[in-house]
Amino acid sequence: MIWSLSIYLFIYLFIYLSVHSSIHSSIHPSIHPSIHPSIHPSTAYHQSYHCGRGFGIQDSVIVMAPNAEIILYHYRFSPFAKRIVWYLNLRGIPFAECLQAPVIPRPDVDALGTKYRRIPIVVVGRDVYNDTRLILQKLEKLYPEYPQISAASMGSPDGMAAEKLLEFWTIDGLFARAAQLLLLDLPLLNDPKAFEFLENTFFSDGREWIFKTSGPTLSDIEAVWPFHWLSTLPGALPEDYISRQQFPRTFAWIERFDQATRSAAKKVPKPKSLLGLEALKIVTASDFVEMDEMVDVQDPTGLQKGQEVQVWPIDTGMNNKDKGRLVGLSSHEIVIESCTKDGVKVKIHTPRHGFRIRGAFDKDGGRDASKL
């Protein structure tokens, strides 16, 4: 069902965009700096974002502090972590990394005050961000002074819709199906429809990137990552009918993206490698980069600001629930206050999609909160 719906949505989107050229004209033709007109990159400032119920994130005041170091908790061959590494390198945003084991336990993550068991996790100041979908949105808001590569930064509604559809298709559709077979059987992808779609739509006119830009954008990241992952796993694709021979333009795009991101990585400082205790020391000595989060009083859960809650992912890792005081809740984001192992307060941010929230001492969590 997810697969069929995604294909129909993309076919509609592609036809629409073929007629309307707004994405091509509104996205940067190349990756270059776009400095916010009212600030200088070296100046800390406050900016308030109101996002309503669109694609944005919740109301909050974001404190742009140049000394707030990005720390990426990940392991190198995680396909989800690559989404964040590619994004940071393409925008030229420096970061540090705290490498983790590919399997739990991960005591470095435990020390942050979160029970979340997926990789990657991004920490900026004392704000802990889970799930790549939310992480990418936050990096857009936190670092506007670096080169922009997203449709949202260019004010393109069509481009934003395309990015969201690509995200939905690859994360909830293509990758989810392949991951189910990861420990069971090879190849992981027997159906060539995904490759056929890209080959016969986006790349049928010879373009190099999803939206005819001169370099990769966020839309390319959202689209390419599961294809890149599958192409690097021996035996994941049946060579007799999913290969460069059958889909030359799509495989050329994957290789072109790989080369572009490798080139971008060489132009930025090599990530500083931190041990767990070193990373924790930086976190606990930092300030929050977001403050004054709001709890939507119309939220159907009925949960209130300051209430003790628990939050967990709905598919895997559901037995590891984060507990803390609710400080922010919107249709797109949950923010709770927790503590590091040393008792220093941190805020844990998760997206609303793919997670559940309920009152810590209320079995029903308010009005049907466990289903939201």
Short mmCIF file of N, CA and C in Angstrom, two decimals, residues 67-149:
data_model
loop_
_atom_site.label_atom_id
_atom_site.label_comp_id
_atom_site.label_asym_id
_atom_site.label_seq_id
_atom_site.Cartn_x
_atom_site.Cartn_y
_atom_site.Cartn_z
N ASN A 67 29.48 29.19 19.32
CA ASN A 67 30.31 28.24 20.05
C ASN A 67 29.56 26.96 20.41
N ALA A 68 28.35 26.80 19.90
CA ALA A 68 27.59 25.58 20.14
C ALA A 68 28.03 24.52 19.14
N GLU A 69 28.87 23.61 19.58
CA GLU A 69 29.46 22.62 18.70
C GLU A 69 28.47 21.51 18.38
N ILE A 70 28.41 21.12 17.12
CA ILE A 70 27.59 19.98 16.71
C ILE A 70 28.36 18.71 17.02
N ILE A 71 27.73 17.80 17.75
CA ILE A 71 28.33 16.50 18.03
C ILE A 71 27.43 15.43 17.43
N LEU A 72 27.98 14.65 16.53
CA LEU A 72 27.24 13.60 15.84
C LEU A 72 27.61 12.25 16.44
N TYR A 73 26.64 11.59 17.06
CA TYR A 73 26.83 10.24 17.59
C TYR A 73 26.39 9.27 16.49
N HIS A 74 27.33 8.45 16.00
CA HIS A 74 27.00 7.57 14.88
C HIS A 74 28.06 6.50 14.72
N TYR A 75 27.79 5.57 13.81
CA TYR A 75 28.84 4.67 13.32
C TYR A 75 28.89 4.85 11.81
N ARG A 76 30.05 4.65 11.23
CA ARG A 76 30.33 5.14 9.89
C ARG A 76 29.48 4.50 8.79
N PHE A 77 29.10 3.23 8.94
CA PHE A 77 28.37 2.60 7.85
C PHE A 77 26.85 2.65 8.03
N SER A 78 26.38 3.45 8.97
CA SER A 78 24.93 3.63 9.12
C SER A 78 24.39 4.44 7.95
N PRO A 79 23.43 3.91 7.18
CA PRO A 79 22.88 4.68 6.05
C PRO A 79 22.15 5.94 6.51
N PHE A 80 21.55 5.90 7.69
CA PHE A 80 20.87 7.10 8.20
C PHE A 80 21.89 8.15 8.63
N ALA A 81 22.98 7.72 9.24
CA ALA A 81 24.02 8.68 9.63
C ALA A 81 24.63 9.35 8.41
N LYS A 82 24.74 8.62 7.32
CA LYS A 82 25.30 9.21 6.10
C LYS A 82 24.44 10.37 5.61
N ARG A 83 23.13 10.30 5.81
CA ARG A 83 22.26 11.42 5.43
C ARG A 83 22.72 12.71 6.11
N ILE A 84 23.07 12.62 7.39
CA ILE A 84 23.48 13.80 8.14
C ILE A 84 24.89 14.23 7.76
N VAL A 85 25.80 13.27 7.62
CA VAL A 85 27.18 13.60 7.24
C VAL A 85 27.20 14.27 5.87
N TRP A 86 26.48 13.72 4.90
CA TRP A 86 26.41 14.32 3.57
C TRP A 86 25.88 15.75 3.65
N TYR A 87 24.80 15.92 4.40
CA TYR A 87 24.17 17.24 4.52
C TYR A 87 25.15 18.25 5.10
N LEU A 88 25.81 17.90 6.19
CA LEU A 88 26.75 18.82 6.83
C LEU A 88 27.91 19.16 5.91
N ASN A 89 28.44 18.17 5.22
CA ASN A 89 29.57 18.41 4.32
C ASN A 89 29.17 19.26 3.11
N LEU A 90 28.00 18.99 2.54
CA LEU A 90 27.56 19.77 1.39
C LEU A 90 27.32 21.23 1.75
N ARG A 91 26.90 21.48 2.98
CA ARG A 91 26.70 22.86 3.42
C ARG A 91 27.96 23.47 4.02
N GLY A 92 28.99 22.64 4.24
CA GLY A 92 30.23 23.15 4.80
C GLY A 92 30.15 23.46 6.28
N ILE A 93 29.28 22.77 7.00
CA ILE A 93 29.12 23.01 8.44
C ILE A 93 30.05 22.08 9.21
N PRO A 94 30.96 22.62 10.01
CA PRO A 94 31.88 21.76 10.77
C PRO A 94 31.15 21.03 11.90
N PHE A 95 31.65 19.87 12.26
CA PHE A 95 31.05 19.10 13.34
C PHE A 95 32.09 18.18 13.96
N ALA A 96 31.78 17.72 15.16
CA ALA A 96 32.59 16.70 15.83
C ALA A 96 31.80 15.41 15.84
N GLU A 97 32.48 14.30 16.04
CA GLU A 97 31.79 13.01 16.05
C GLU A 97 32.21 12.19 17.26
N CYS A 98 31.24 11.45 17.77
CA CYS A 98 31.48 10.50 18.85
C CYS A 98 31.05 9.14 18.32
N LEU A 99 32.01 8.36 17.86
CA LEU A 99 31.70 7.10 17.19
C LEU A 99 31.16 6.07 18.18
N GLN A 100 30.15 5.34 17.72
CA GLN A 100 29.45 4.38 18.56
C GLN A 100 29.52 2.98 17.98
N ALA A 101 29.27 2.00 18.82
CA ALA A 101 29.17 0.62 18.35
C ALA A 101 27.91 0.47 17.52
N PRO A 102 27.91 -0.40 16.51
CA PRO A 102 26.72 -0.58 15.69
C PRO A 102 25.56 -1.25 16.42
N VAL A 103 25.83 -1.84 17.58
CA VAL A 103 24.77 -2.48 18.36
C VAL A 103 24.82 -1.96 19.80
N ILE A 104 23.68 -2.05 20.48
CA ILE A 104 23.63 -1.64 21.88
C ILE A 104 24.30 -2.72 22.74
N PRO A 105 24.78 -2.36 23.94
CA PRO A 105 24.59 -1.07 24.63
C PRO A 105 25.53 0.01 24.11
N ARG A 106 25.10 1.26 24.30
CA ARG A 106 25.92 2.41 23.95
C ARG A 106 25.97 3.34 25.17
N PRO A 107 26.92 3.10 26.06
CA PRO A 107 26.97 3.88 27.31
C PRO A 107 27.14 5.38 27.08
N ASP A 108 27.78 5.77 25.96
CA ASP A 108 27.93 7.20 25.68
C ASP A 108 26.57 7.86 25.47
N VAL A 109 25.66 7.15 24.82
CA VAL A 109 24.31 7.67 24.60
C VAL A 109 23.52 7.66 25.90
N ASP A 110 23.66 6.58 26.67
CA ASP A 110 22.99 6.52 27.98
C ASP A 110 23.37 7.72 28.84
N ALA A 111 24.65 8.11 28.77
CA ALA A 111 25.14 9.20 29.61
C ALA A 111 24.47 10.53 29.27
N LEU A 112 23.94 10.65 28.05
CA LEU A 112 23.27 11.88 27.64
C LEU A 112 21.91 12.05 28.31
N GLY A 113 21.38 10.96 28.87
CA GLY A 113 20.07 11.03 29.51
C GLY A 113 18.93 10.60 28.62
N THR A 114 19.24 9.86 27.54
CA THR A 114 18.20 9.36 26.65
C THR A 114 18.29 7.85 26.52
N LYS A 115 17.14 7.22 26.38
CA LYS A 115 17.07 5.77 26.18
C LYS A 115 16.97 5.41 24.69
N TYR A 116 16.97 6.43 23.85
CA TYR A 116 16.84 6.22 22.41
C TYR A 116 17.98 5.34 21.91
N ARG A 117 17.66 4.37 21.06
CA ARG A 117 18.65 3.36 20.67
C ARG A 117 19.02 3.40 19.20
N ARG A 118 18.58 4.41 18.48
CA ARG A 118 18.91 4.48 17.07
C ARG A 118 20.06 5.45 16.82
N ILE A 119 20.69 5.26 15.69
CA ILE A 119 21.78 6.11 15.23
C ILE A 119 21.35 6.73 13.90
N PRO A 120 21.61 8.03 13.70
CA PRO A 120 22.44 8.92 14.51
C PRO A 120 21.64 9.71 15.54
N ILE A 121 22.37 10.33 16.44
CA ILE A 121 21.85 11.34 17.36
C ILE A 121 22.74 12.56 17.18
N VAL A 122 22.13 13.72 17.14
CA VAL A 122 22.89 14.97 17.03
C VAL A 122 22.64 15.80 18.28
N VAL A 123 23.72 16.29 18.87
CA VAL A 123 23.62 17.15 20.04
C VAL A 123 24.22 18.51 19.70
N VAL A 124 23.47 19.56 19.97
CA VAL A 124 23.95 20.93 19.81
C VAL A 124 23.69 21.64 21.12
N GLY A 125 24.76 22.07 21.79
CA GLY A 125 24.59 22.62 23.12
C GLY A 125 24.08 21.53 24.05
N ARG A 126 22.98 21.83 24.75
CA ARG A 126 22.35 20.82 25.60
C ARG A 126 21.02 20.34 25.02
N ASP A 127 20.86 20.52 23.71
CA ASP A 127 19.69 20.01 23.02
C ASP A 127 20.06 18.75 22.26
N VAL A 128 19.34 17.67 22.53
CA VAL A 128 19.60 16.36 21.94
C VAL A 128 18.51 16.08 20.90
N TYR A 129 18.93 15.84 19.66
CA TYR A 129 17.98 15.65 18.56
C TYR A 129 18.02 14.22 18.05
N ASN A 130 16.85 13.57 18.04
CA ASN A 130 16.70 12.20 17.55
C ASN A 130 15.97 12.18 16.22
N ASP A 131 16.30 11.19 15.39
CA ASP A 131 15.64 10.93 14.10
C ASP A 131 16.11 11.92 13.03
N THR A 132 16.61 11.37 11.93
CA THR A 132 17.20 12.22 10.88
C THR A 132 16.20 13.20 10.28
N ARG A 133 14.92 12.85 10.27
CA ARG A 133 13.94 13.77 9.70
C ARG A 133 13.88 15.06 10.49
N LEU A 134 13.90 14.95 11.81
CA LEU A 134 13.90 16.13 12.66
C LEU A 134 15.27 16.80 12.65
N ILE A 135 16.33 16.01 12.66
CA ILE A 135 17.68 16.57 12.69
C ILE A 135 17.91 17.50 11.50
N LEU A 136 17.51 17.07 10.31
CA LEU A 136 17.72 17.89 9.12
C LEU A 136 16.94 19.20 9.22
N GLN A 137 15.71 19.15 9.72
CA GLN A 137 14.93 20.38 9.89
C GLN A 137 15.62 21.33 10.86
N LYS A 138 16.14 20.78 11.95
CA LYS A 138 16.78 21.62 12.96
C LYS A 138 18.07 22.25 12.44
N LEU A 139 18.85 21.49 11.71
CA LEU A 139 20.09 22.04 11.16
C LEU A 139 19.79 23.17 10.18
N GLU A 140 18.67 23.07 9.47
CA GLU A 140 18.25 24.16 8.59
C GLU A 140 18.02 25.44 9.39
N LYS A 141 17.35 25.31 10.54
CA LYS A 141 17.00 26.48 11.34
C LYS A 141 18.17 27.02 12.14
N LEU A 142 19.02 26.12 12.63
CA LEU A 142 20.10 26.53 13.51
C LEU A 142 21.26 27.20 12.78
N TYR A 143 21.45 26.87 11.50
CA TYR A 143 22.63 27.36 10.78
C TYR A 143 22.25 27.98 9.44
N PRO A 144 21.50 29.08 9.46
CA PRO A 144 21.08 29.71 8.19
C PRO A 144 22.21 30.43 7.47
N GLU A 145 23.33 30.68 8.18
CA GLU A 145 24.40 31.46 7.57
C GLU A 145 25.30 30.64 6.65
N TYR A 146 25.13 29.32 6.66
CA TYR A 146 25.93 28.46 5.78
C TYR A 146 25.22 28.26 4.44
N PRO A 147 25.95 27.78 3.42
CA PRO A 147 25.33 27.55 2.11
C PRO A 147 24.04 26.74 2.22
N GLN A 148 23.03 27.16 1.49
CA GLN A 148 21.72 26.53 1.56
C GLN A 148 21.52 25.54 0.43
N ILE A 149 20.90 24.40 0.73
CA ILE A 149 20.67 23.39 -0.31
C ILE A 149 19.24 22.85 -0.29
#
